[in-house]
Amino acid sequence: MHQLISDLQAAQVGEILTNEKLAPYTTWKIGGPADLLIIPEDKQKLAATVRLLRQHETPWTIIGRGSNLLIGDKGIRGAVIKLSRDFENLRFEGETAYVGGAYSFIKLTVMAGKEGLTGLEFAGGIPGSVGGAVYMNAGAHGSDVSRILKQAEVLLDTGELITMRNSDLQYAYRHSVLHTLPGIVTEAVFELKYGDRKQIASALAAHKARRLRTQPLQLACAGSVFRNPEGNHAAKLIEEAGLKGTMIGEAVISPLHANFIVNTGEASAEDVLALIALAQRTVLEKFGVELQPEVLVVGER
């Protein structure tokens, strides 16, 4: 590890932090330390970082804005990569949006609306980065990323930068090929359409108001914990199973929205995982439905 750090410093890749606690970098505010947290300055430095990690046979994990992510209490071994502000770029060319992987997905919807561009209204309240949204095929209100993404620029674990078209990403419900093909989304290109600014603003406002009314967004959480089973809703099943408000440690199944688990103070990853297991077990016993987590669980427990 010392030689890796020395090589990273020699390459001047950017900020390098050792034994850095990851909880502050996640929306759940949960997570132990990373052996290394690396924040590369730009695309070239990111590629150099990945190549050096490969050379030193060091595993790495990418975190975006830390939503939809549960990090184990013992943290992550190897390296954790977080994109710098250099990846928060945005430009519009007509009806096409070119967006950096670290750009806020919510902010993108606002900026597109100001341009009079429609197609992103569904994402008005989806937290996280653009890269994470591309990775997860984020969606809501009957639409998702797969419907508007033209292509994504992806840095592979070899350090090679490639362009993946929509079809290359093999999109499905909350899934893309990136789940099995290690890579980092550095830029996304979305195809939008000009629309009525007032209608766009109204739709965004309605989606935001609904989320604020029905979701515990003022508390530390990670968005929906489970995928919706086909023809049903995870929140409905968990609520009908009588689990709303159930607490383990300082984690609780939200009384406001049963598909959210909130950190009420100093919840551990183990607290959250225990609630996830309880919800899965109870819903399976009562309704015969297997709930599948939507959040990514990484690191050591």
Coordinates of N, CA and C in Angstrom, one line a residue, residues 21 39 126 295:
K21 N -13.0 7.9 7.0 CA -14.3 7.4 7.3 C -15.3 7.9 6.2
I39 N -9.5 11.2 -4.9 CA -10.3 12.1 -5.6 C -9.5 12.7 -6.8
I126 N -35.0 12.6 -7.7 CA -34.1 11.4 -7.6 C -32.7 11.9 -7.2
V295 N -30.8 -0.9 -3.0 CA -29.6 -0.2 -2.6 C -28.4 -1.2 -2.8

